[in-house]
């Protein structure tokens, strides 16, 4: 009995410690950063045998050099990985390793008592998120509140064995070799991390603790580097149209949104003119000097006329300024450029567009926002704030039945089953409710019974 009590104490201590860690997790949702990471993922996974297997990046605001997976199709990348990496090939190596865990189904052998860990969902959902306008964490402006919350609960009790780590290493090396990705960046990373083995445990990086480095792993890497085919490796660059998105630029963006505004504006040590202008845009945006931000941004627009994320940023500035007409124009321009390149990275910009449309008093804009939201919820059904916006937009054009169904979906995501049933009941009182939304309401009622 004493042993059981001790085990229970250790178990509760473990959960309380991880609860604190979970509260510190912040998911950054940013279209440009996710586009950059998605391109890196595609460069690795395009030769996978698993047809149609897609992985999506999520950026964690954390200064550690780290990345992890939880068994879903999302790969969580720490901002520290981007800021501390010396090359894109380093990031490719780390992400290839994480893809290896997913493809090799390592998570299925490591999940323990998932049902008993439901309280993590609440903790993770409370976590702040987003590179929102003004650089402040704001759950209304940001987009990862529920998307990331449920999935991140798994990380607290998912740890891979050394054998699985070595298997993921081998997978990463194989897939990088097939994709002709340089292994020199990964070698540089492992060499740096192996030096930490000589340090005391408290000084070691979080990446080392979850991804133990050894001479064996470096020897395995060197064998691949010495293969004849490795000499054909090419340096990876991330392009959209003729614009090269550099690691330095993405790292600078993360720092610009997380540094003190005065530090950004007074930093004259940046020799790169583009980064200097960009930092002035972000710095002035964050302190509310919108006209100065726009003036600096116009200089960048001259240089990068077909770069979509410049216009997204322009939309953000006009939104913050309260000029929603120009915000809409710029968001639409960004989406048009992305669509012309057949790039599937417009969800977050469409989200910003919807918020701008809803700030106007025009019925056509409300209808347009409803159309966009109906497309967004098809690919992001667990994004609760989309349902809230759909309810808001529908209510403004007196489509109250749709509004109640949307509120029911939001309540279901938040596990408020009684409220979900109540909203469906209210929706069914409107005879003009379309068959599509009636079926959705019936599905909600079935799902509430299943959850019970």
PDB file of N, CA and C in Angstrom, residues 321-396:
ATOM      1  N   UNK A 321      -4.846  49.769 -38.624  1.00  0.00           N
ATOM      2  CA  UNK A 321      -5.134  51.200 -38.782  1.00  0.00           C
ATOM      3  C   UNK A 321      -6.634  51.467 -38.834  1.00  0.00           C
ATOM      4  N   UNK A 322      -7.404  50.431 -39.173  1.00  0.00           N
ATOM      5  CA  UNK A 322      -8.852  50.602 -39.279  1.00  0.00           C
ATOM      6  C   UNK A 322      -9.328  50.887 -40.682  1.00  0.00           C
ATOM      7  N   UNK A 323      -8.427  50.791 -41.666  1.00  0.00           N
ATOM      8  CA  UNK A 323      -8.784  50.981 -43.071  1.00  0.00           C
ATOM      9  C   UNK A 323      -9.061  49.597 -43.669  1.00  0.00           C
ATOM     10  N   UNK A 324     -10.285  49.102 -43.449  1.00  0.00           N
ATOM     11  CA  UNK A 324     -10.606  47.722 -43.797  1.00  0.00           C
ATOM     12  C   UNK A 324     -10.735  47.513 -45.303  1.00  0.00           C
ATOM     13  N   UNK A 325     -11.099  48.572 -46.030  1.00  0.00           N
ATOM     14  CA  UNK A 325     -11.196  48.461 -47.489  1.00  0.00           C
ATOM     15  C   UNK A 325      -9.826  48.131 -48.090  1.00  0.00           C
ATOM     16  N   UNK A 326      -8.789  48.854 -47.642  1.00  0.00           N
ATOM     17  CA  UNK A 326      -7.441  48.595 -48.166  1.00  0.00           C
ATOM     18  C   UNK A 326      -6.883  47.283 -47.618  1.00  0.00           C
ATOM     19  N   UNK A 327      -7.279  46.931 -46.415  1.00  0.00           N
ATOM     20  CA  UNK A 327      -6.861  45.638 -45.867  1.00  0.00           C
ATOM     21  C   UNK A 327      -7.395  44.512 -46.745  1.00  0.00           C
ATOM     22  N   UNK A 328      -8.672  44.613 -47.125  1.00  0.00           N
ATOM     23  CA  UNK A 328      -9.302  43.600 -47.991  1.00  0.00           C
ATOM     24  C   UNK A 328      -8.582  43.520 -49.327  1.00  0.00           C
ATOM     25  N   UNK A 329      -8.276  44.685 -49.914  1.00  0.00           N
ATOM     26  CA  UNK A 329      -7.585  44.727 -51.214  1.00  0.00           C
ATOM     27  C   UNK A 329      -6.249  43.990 -51.146  1.00  0.00           C
ATOM     28  N   UNK A 330      -5.486  44.222 -50.089  1.00  0.00           N
ATOM     29  CA  UNK A 330      -4.157  43.623 -49.979  1.00  0.00           C
ATOM     30  C   UNK A 330      -4.218  42.131 -49.662  1.00  0.00           C
ATOM     31  N   UNK A 331      -5.143  41.723 -48.819  1.00  0.00           N
ATOM     32  CA  UNK A 331      -5.284  40.288 -48.541  1.00  0.00           C
ATOM     33  C   UNK A 331      -5.678  39.538 -49.816  1.00  0.00           C
ATOM     34  N   UNK A 332      -6.593  40.131 -50.591  1.00  0.00           N
ATOM     35  CA  UNK A 332      -7.025  39.487 -51.837  1.00  0.00           C
ATOM     36  C   UNK A 332      -5.872  39.392 -52.833  1.00  0.00           C
ATOM     37  N   UNK A 333      -5.044  40.430 -52.863  1.00  0.00           N
ATOM     38  CA  UNK A 333      -3.900  40.414 -53.777  1.00  0.00           C
ATOM     39  C   UNK A 333      -2.921  39.303 -53.389  1.00  0.00           C
ATOM     40  N   UNK A 334      -2.680  39.143 -52.081  1.00  0.00           N
ATOM     41  CA  UNK A 334      -1.788  38.079 -51.598  1.00  0.00           C
ATOM     42  C   UNK A 334      -2.334  36.704 -51.971  1.00  0.00           C
ATOM     43  N   UNK A 335      -3.637  36.508 -51.775  1.00  0.00           N
ATOM     44  CA  UNK A 335      -4.272  35.222 -52.092  1.00  0.00           C
ATOM     45  C   UNK A 335      -4.206  34.944 -53.586  1.00  0.00           C
ATOM     46  N   UNK A 336      -4.426  35.980 -54.405  1.00  0.00           N
ATOM     47  CA  UNK A 336      -4.381  35.820 -55.866  1.00  0.00           C
ATOM     48  C   UNK A 336      -3.004  35.355 -56.326  1.00  0.00           C
ATOM     49  N   UNK A 337      -1.934  35.949 -55.766  1.00  0.00           N
ATOM     50  CA  UNK A 337      -0.572  35.556 -56.157  1.00  0.00           C
ATOM     51  C   UNK A 337      -0.307  34.107 -55.750  1.00  0.00           C
ATOM     52  N   UNK A 338      -0.733  33.734 -54.535  1.00  0.00           N
ATOM     53  CA  UNK A 338      -0.530  32.360 -54.076  1.00  0.00           C
ATOM     54  C   UNK A 338      -1.305  31.369 -54.940  1.00  0.00           C
ATOM     55  N   UNK A 339      -2.546  31.708 -55.259  1.00  0.00           N
ATOM     56  CA  UNK A 339      -3.365  30.815 -56.090  1.00  0.00           C
ATOM     57  C   UNK A 339      -2.801  30.663 -57.496  1.00  0.00           C
ATOM     58  N   UNK A 340      -2.197  31.722 -58.024  1.00  0.00           N
ATOM     59  CA  UNK A 340      -1.609  31.645 -59.369  1.00  0.00           C
ATOM     60  C   UNK A 340      -0.402  30.720 -59.403  1.00  0.00           C
ATOM     61  N   UNK A 341       0.167  30.448 -58.228  1.00  0.00           N
ATOM     62  CA  UNK A 341       1.295  29.526 -58.129  1.00  0.00           C
ATOM     63  C   UNK A 341       0.851  28.142 -57.647  1.00  0.00           C
ATOM     64  N   UNK A 342      -0.461  27.933 -57.597  1.00  0.00           N
ATOM     65  CA  UNK A 342      -1.028  26.659 -57.136  1.00  0.00           C
ATOM     66  C   UNK A 342      -0.498  26.290 -55.758  1.00  0.00           C
ATOM     67  N   UNK A 343      -0.380  27.277 -54.893  1.00  0.00           N
ATOM     68  CA  UNK A 343       0.149  27.059 -53.544  1.00  0.00           C
ATOM     69  C   UNK A 343      -1.013  26.970 -52.557  1.00  0.00           C
ATOM     70  N   UNK A 344      -1.047  25.868 -51.810  1.00  0.00           N
ATOM     71  CA  UNK A 344      -2.121  25.652 -50.848  1.00  0.00           C
ATOM     72  C   UNK A 344      -1.713  26.214 -49.484  1.00  0.00           C
ATOM     73  N   UNK A 345      -1.571  27.529 -49.395  1.00  0.00           N
ATOM     74  CA  UNK A 345      -1.152  28.160 -48.136  1.00  0.00           C
ATOM     75  C   UNK A 345      -1.943  29.433 -47.878  1.00  0.00           C
ATOM     76  N   UNK A 346      -3.213  29.413 -48.233  1.00  0.00           N
ATOM     77  CA  UNK A 346      -4.004  30.644 -48.137  1.00  0.00           C
ATOM     78  C   UNK A 346      -4.967  30.666 -46.956  1.00  0.00           C
ATOM     79  N   UNK A 347      -5.065  29.594 -46.176  1.00  0.00           N
ATOM     80  CA  UNK A 347      -6.061  29.533 -45.102  1.00  0.00           C
ATOM     81  C   UNK A 347      -5.914  30.678 -44.110  1.00  0.00           C
ATOM     82  N   UNK A 348      -4.698  30.937 -43.674  1.00  0.00           N
ATOM     83  CA  UNK A 348      -4.492  31.964 -42.659  1.00  0.00           C
ATOM     84  C   UNK A 348      -4.750  33.364 -43.211  1.00  0.00           C
ATOM     85  N   UNK A 349      -4.418  33.573 -44.493  1.00  0.00           N
ATOM     86  CA  UNK A 349      -4.687  34.887 -45.099  1.00  0.00           C
ATOM     87  C   UNK A 349      -6.187  35.046 -45.329  1.00  0.00           C
ATOM     88  N   UNK A 350      -6.858  33.967 -45.714  1.00  0.00           N
ATOM     89  CA  UNK A 350      -8.314  34.012 -45.850  1.00  0.00           C
ATOM     90  C   UNK A 350      -8.981  34.318 -44.513  1.00  0.00           C
ATOM     91  N   UNK A 351      -8.408  33.792 -43.438  1.00  0.00           N
ATOM     92  CA  UNK A 351      -8.908  34.085 -42.104  1.00  0.00           C
ATOM     93  C   UNK A 351      -8.824  35.581 -41.815  1.00  0.00           C
ATOM     94  N   UNK A 352      -7.693  36.186 -42.162  1.00  0.00           N
ATOM     95  CA  UNK A 352      -7.525  37.636 -41.980  1.00  0.00           C
ATOM     96  C   UNK A 352      -8.495  38.414 -42.869  1.00  0.00           C
ATOM     97  N   UNK A 353      -8.696  37.902 -44.092  1.00  0.00           N
ATOM     98  CA  UNK A 353      -9.637  38.546 -45.020  1.00  0.00           C
ATOM     99  C   UNK A 353     -11.049  38.526 -44.445  1.00  0.00           C
ATOM    100  N   UNK A 354     -11.451  37.405 -43.892  1.00  0.00           N
ATOM    101  CA  UNK A 354     -12.784  37.289 -43.299  1.00  0.00           C
ATOM    102  C   UNK A 354     -12.966  38.307 -42.176  1.00  0.00           C
ATOM    103  N   UNK A 355     -11.969  38.425 -41.316  1.00  0.00           N
ATOM    104  CA  UNK A 355     -12.069  39.391 -40.212  1.00  0.00           C
ATOM    105  C   UNK A 355     -12.232  40.811 -40.735  1.00  0.00           C
ATOM    106  N   UNK A 356     -11.556  41.121 -41.849  1.00  0.00           N
ATOM    107  CA  UNK A 356     -11.685  42.452 -42.445  1.00  0.00           C
ATOM    108  C   UNK A 356     -13.068  42.652 -43.047  1.00  0.00           C
ATOM    109  N   UNK A 357     -13.569  41.645 -43.747  1.00  0.00           N
ATOM    110  CA  UNK A 357     -14.899  41.727 -44.363  1.00  0.00           C
ATOM    111  C   UNK A 357     -15.979  41.949 -43.312  1.00  0.00           C
ATOM    112  N   UNK A 358     -15.817  41.308 -42.155  1.00  0.00           N
ATOM    113  CA  UNK A 358     -16.816  41.422 -41.099  1.00  0.00           C
ATOM    114  C   UNK A 358     -16.769  42.778 -40.395  1.00  0.00           C
ATOM    115  N   UNK A 359     -15.699  43.545 -40.605  1.00  0.00           N
ATOM    116  CA  UNK A 359     -15.603  44.872 -39.999  1.00  0.00           C
ATOM    117  C   UNK A 359     -16.355  45.925 -40.804  1.00  0.00           C
ATOM    118  N   UNK A 360     -16.768  45.577 -42.001  1.00  0.00           N
ATOM    119  CA  UNK A 360     -17.515  46.515 -42.844  1.00  0.00           C
ATOM    120  C   UNK A 360     -19.008  46.399 -42.540  1.00  0.00           C
ATOM    121  N   UNK A 361     -19.779  47.273 -43.106  1.00  0.00           N
ATOM    122  CA  UNK A 361     -21.237  47.223 -42.917  1.00  0.00           C
ATOM    123  C   UNK A 361     -21.931  46.904 -44.236  1.00  0.00           C
ATOM    124  N   UNK A 362     -21.283  46.083 -45.056  1.00  0.00           N
ATOM    125  CA  UNK A 362     -21.823  45.763 -46.376  1.00  0.00           C
ATOM    126  C   UNK A 362     -22.315  44.316 -46.417  1.00  0.00           C
ATOM    127  N   UNK A 363     -23.560  44.154 -46.845  1.00  0.00           N
ATOM    128  CA  UNK A 363     -24.177  42.820 -46.902  1.00  0.00           C
ATOM    129  C   UNK A 363     -23.389  41.885 -47.817  1.00  0.00           C
ATOM    130  N   UNK A 364     -22.927  42.406 -48.959  1.00  0.00           N
ATOM    131  CA  UNK A 364     -22.164  41.565 -49.891  1.00  0.00           C
ATOM    132  C   UNK A 364     -20.875  41.038 -49.254  1.00  0.00           C
ATOM    133  N   UNK A 365     -20.258  41.862 -48.413  1.00  0.00           N
ATOM    134  CA  UNK A 365     -19.045  41.421 -47.721  1.00  0.00           C
ATOM    135  C   UNK A 365     -19.364  40.330 -46.696  1.00  0.00           C
ATOM    136  N   UNK A 366     -20.516  40.447 -46.033  1.00  0.00           N
ATOM    137  CA  UNK A 366     -20.934  39.401 -45.095  1.00  0.00           C
ATOM    138  C   UNK A 366     -21.143  38.078 -45.840  1.00  0.00           C
ATOM    139  N   UNK A 367     -21.819  38.168 -46.999  1.00  0.00           N
ATOM    140  CA  UNK A 367     -22.069  36.960 -47.796  1.00  0.00           C
ATOM    141  C   UNK A 367     -20.754  36.342 -48.285  1.00  0.00           C
ATOM    142  N   UNK A 368     -19.828  37.216 -48.658  1.00  0.00           N
ATOM    143  CA  UNK A 368     -18.527  36.738 -49.126  1.00  0.00           C
ATOM    144  C   UNK A 368     -17.767  36.046 -47.991  1.00  0.00           C
ATOM    145  N   UNK A 369     -17.862  36.614 -46.800  1.00  0.00           N
ATOM    146  CA  UNK A 369     -17.179  36.009 -45.651  1.00  0.00           C
ATOM    147  C   UNK A 369     -17.771  34.640 -45.318  1.00  0.00           C
ATOM    148  N   UNK A 370     -19.083  34.489 -45.478  1.00  0.00           N
ATOM    149  CA  UNK A 370     -19.727  33.200 -45.231  1.00  0.00           C
ATOM    150  C   UNK A 370     -19.220  32.155 -46.213  1.00  0.00           C
ATOM    151  N   UNK A 371     -19.115  32.550 -47.480  1.00  0.00           N
ATOM    152  CA  UNK A 371     -18.612  31.618 -48.497  1.00  0.00           C
ATOM    153  C   UNK A 371     -17.190  31.164 -48.158  1.00  0.00           C
ATOM    154  N   UNK A 372     -16.325  32.112 -47.784  1.00  0.00           N
ATOM    155  CA  UNK A 372     -14.929  31.780 -47.459  1.00  0.00           C
ATOM    156  C   UNK A 372     -14.875  30.883 -46.227  1.00  0.00           C
ATOM    157  N   UNK A 373     -15.678  31.216 -45.207  1.00  0.00           N
ATOM    158  CA  UNK A 373     -15.680  30.419 -43.977  1.00  0.00           C
ATOM    159  C   UNK A 373     -16.174  28.996 -44.227  1.00  0.00           C
ATOM    160  N   UNK A 374     -17.164  28.845 -45.104  1.00  0.00           N
ATOM    161  CA  UNK A 374     -17.656  27.502 -45.419  1.00  0.00           C
ATOM    162  C   UNK A 374     -16.583  26.659 -46.100  1.00  0.00           C
ATOM    163  N   UNK A 375     -15.693  27.301 -46.849  1.00  0.00           N
ATOM    164  CA  UNK A 375     -14.569  26.572 -47.458  1.00  0.00           C
ATOM    165  C   UNK A 375     -13.519  26.248 -46.388  1.00  0.00           C
ATOM    166  N   UNK A 376     -13.263  27.185 -45.495  1.00  0.00           N
ATOM    167  CA  UNK A 376     -12.234  26.998 -44.473  1.00  0.00           C
ATOM    168  C   UNK A 376     -12.586  25.878 -43.495  1.00  0.00           C
ATOM    169  N   UNK A 377     -13.857  25.785 -43.111  1.00  0.00           N
ATOM    170  CA  UNK A 377     -14.222  24.750 -42.127  1.00  0.00           C
ATOM    171  C   UNK A 377     -14.164  23.350 -42.723  1.00  0.00           C
ATOM    172  N   UNK A 378     -14.170  23.250 -44.040  1.00  0.00           N
ATOM    173  CA  UNK A 378     -14.040  21.930 -44.661  1.00  0.00           C
ATOM    174  C   UNK A 378     -12.649  21.339 -44.422  1.00  0.00           C
ATOM    175  N   UNK A 379     -11.641  22.207 -44.447  1.00  0.00           N
ATOM    176  CA  UNK A 379     -10.262  21.743 -44.252  1.00  0.00           C
ATOM    177  C   UNK A 379      -9.781  21.953 -42.814  1.00  0.00           C
ATOM    178  N   UNK A 380     -10.529  22.752 -42.038  1.00  0.00           N
ATOM    179  CA  UNK A 380     -10.147  23.024 -40.639  1.00  0.00           C
ATOM    180  C   UNK A 380     -11.360  22.844 -39.730  1.00  0.00           C
ATOM    181  N   UNK A 381     -11.963  21.654 -39.701  1.00  0.00           N
ATOM    182  CA  UNK A 381     -13.212  21.469 -38.951  1.00  0.00           C
ATOM    183  C   UNK A 381     -13.068  21.631 -37.440  1.00  0.00           C
ATOM    184  N   UNK A 382     -11.834  21.511 -36.913  1.00  0.00           N
ATOM    185  CA  UNK A 382     -11.622  21.627 -35.469  1.00  0.00           C
ATOM    186  C   UNK A 382     -11.185  23.030 -35.037  1.00  0.00           C
ATOM    187  N   UNK A 383     -11.181  23.955 -35.962  1.00  0.00           N
ATOM    188  CA  UNK A 383     -10.801  25.331 -35.666  1.00  0.00           C
ATOM    189  C   UNK A 383     -12.046  26.055 -35.170  1.00  0.00           C
ATOM    190  N   UNK A 384     -12.252  26.107 -33.878  1.00  0.00           N
ATOM    191  CA  UNK A 384     -13.515  26.563 -33.298  1.00  0.00           C
ATOM    192  C   UNK A 384     -13.838  28.020 -33.628  1.00  0.00           C
ATOM    193  N   UNK A 385     -12.805  28.854 -33.735  1.00  0.00           N
ATOM    194  CA  UNK A 385     -13.061  30.274 -33.979  1.00  0.00           C
ATOM    195  C   UNK A 385     -13.672  30.514 -35.357  1.00  0.00           C
ATOM    196  N   UNK A 386     -13.402  29.628 -36.305  1.00  0.00           N
ATOM    197  CA  UNK A 386     -14.042  29.746 -37.620  1.00  0.00           C
ATOM    198  C   UNK A 386     -15.553  29.593 -37.493  1.00  0.00           C
ATOM    199  N   UNK A 387     -15.994  28.645 -36.654  1.00  0.00           N
ATOM    200  CA  UNK A 387     -17.427  28.443 -36.465  1.00  0.00           C
ATOM    201  C   UNK A 387     -18.046  29.658 -35.780  1.00  0.00           C
ATOM    202  N   UNK A 388     -17.308  30.260 -34.854  1.00  0.00           N
ATOM    203  CA  UNK A 388     -17.812  31.463 -34.189  1.00  0.00           C
ATOM    204  C   UNK A 388     -17.998  32.595 -35.202  1.00  0.00           C
ATOM    205  N   UNK A 389     -17.028  32.754 -36.107  1.00  0.00           N
ATOM    206  CA  UNK A 389     -17.129  33.796 -37.132  1.00  0.00           C
ATOM    207  C   UNK A 389     -18.269  33.501 -38.108  1.00  0.00           C
ATOM    208  N   UNK A 390     -18.450  32.220 -38.442  1.00  0.00           N
ATOM    209  CA  UNK A 390     -19.553  31.844 -39.335  1.00  0.00           C
ATOM    210  C   UNK A 390     -20.896  32.165 -38.682  1.00  0.00           C
ATOM    211  N   UNK A 391     -21.000  31.914 -37.383  1.00  0.00           N
ATOM    212  CA  UNK A 391     -22.229  32.253 -36.656  1.00  0.00           C
ATOM    213  C   UNK A 391     -22.472  33.761 -36.685  1.00  0.00           C
ATOM    214  N   UNK A 392     -21.406  34.511 -36.510  1.00  0.00           N
ATOM    215  CA  UNK A 392     -21.497  35.971 -36.500  1.00  0.00           C
ATOM    216  C   UNK A 392     -21.927  36.509 -37.861  1.00  0.00           C
ATOM    217  N   UNK A 393     -21.286  36.019 -38.919  1.00  0.00           N
ATOM    218  CA  UNK A 393     -21.594  36.486 -40.277  1.00  0.00           C
ATOM    219  C   UNK A 393     -23.012  36.121 -40.683  1.00  0.00           C
ATOM    220  N   UNK A 394     -23.430  34.903 -40.360  1.00  0.00           N
ATOM    221  CA  UNK A 394     -24.781  34.444 -40.721  1.00  0.00           C
ATOM    222  C   UNK A 394     -25.844  35.240 -39.981  1.00  0.00           C
ATOM    223  N   UNK A 395     -25.567  35.534 -38.728  1.00  0.00           N
ATOM    224  CA  UNK A 395     -26.525  36.311 -37.939  1.00  0.00           C
ATOM    225  C   UNK A 395     -26.740  37.696 -38.504  1.00  0.00           C
ATOM    226  N   UNK A 396     -25.685  38.264 -39.099  1.00  0.00           N
ATOM    227  CA  UNK A 396     -25.797  39.635 -39.628  1.00  0.00           C
ATOM    228  C   UNK A 396     -26.668  39.726 -40.868  1.00  0.00           C
TER     229      UNK A 396
END
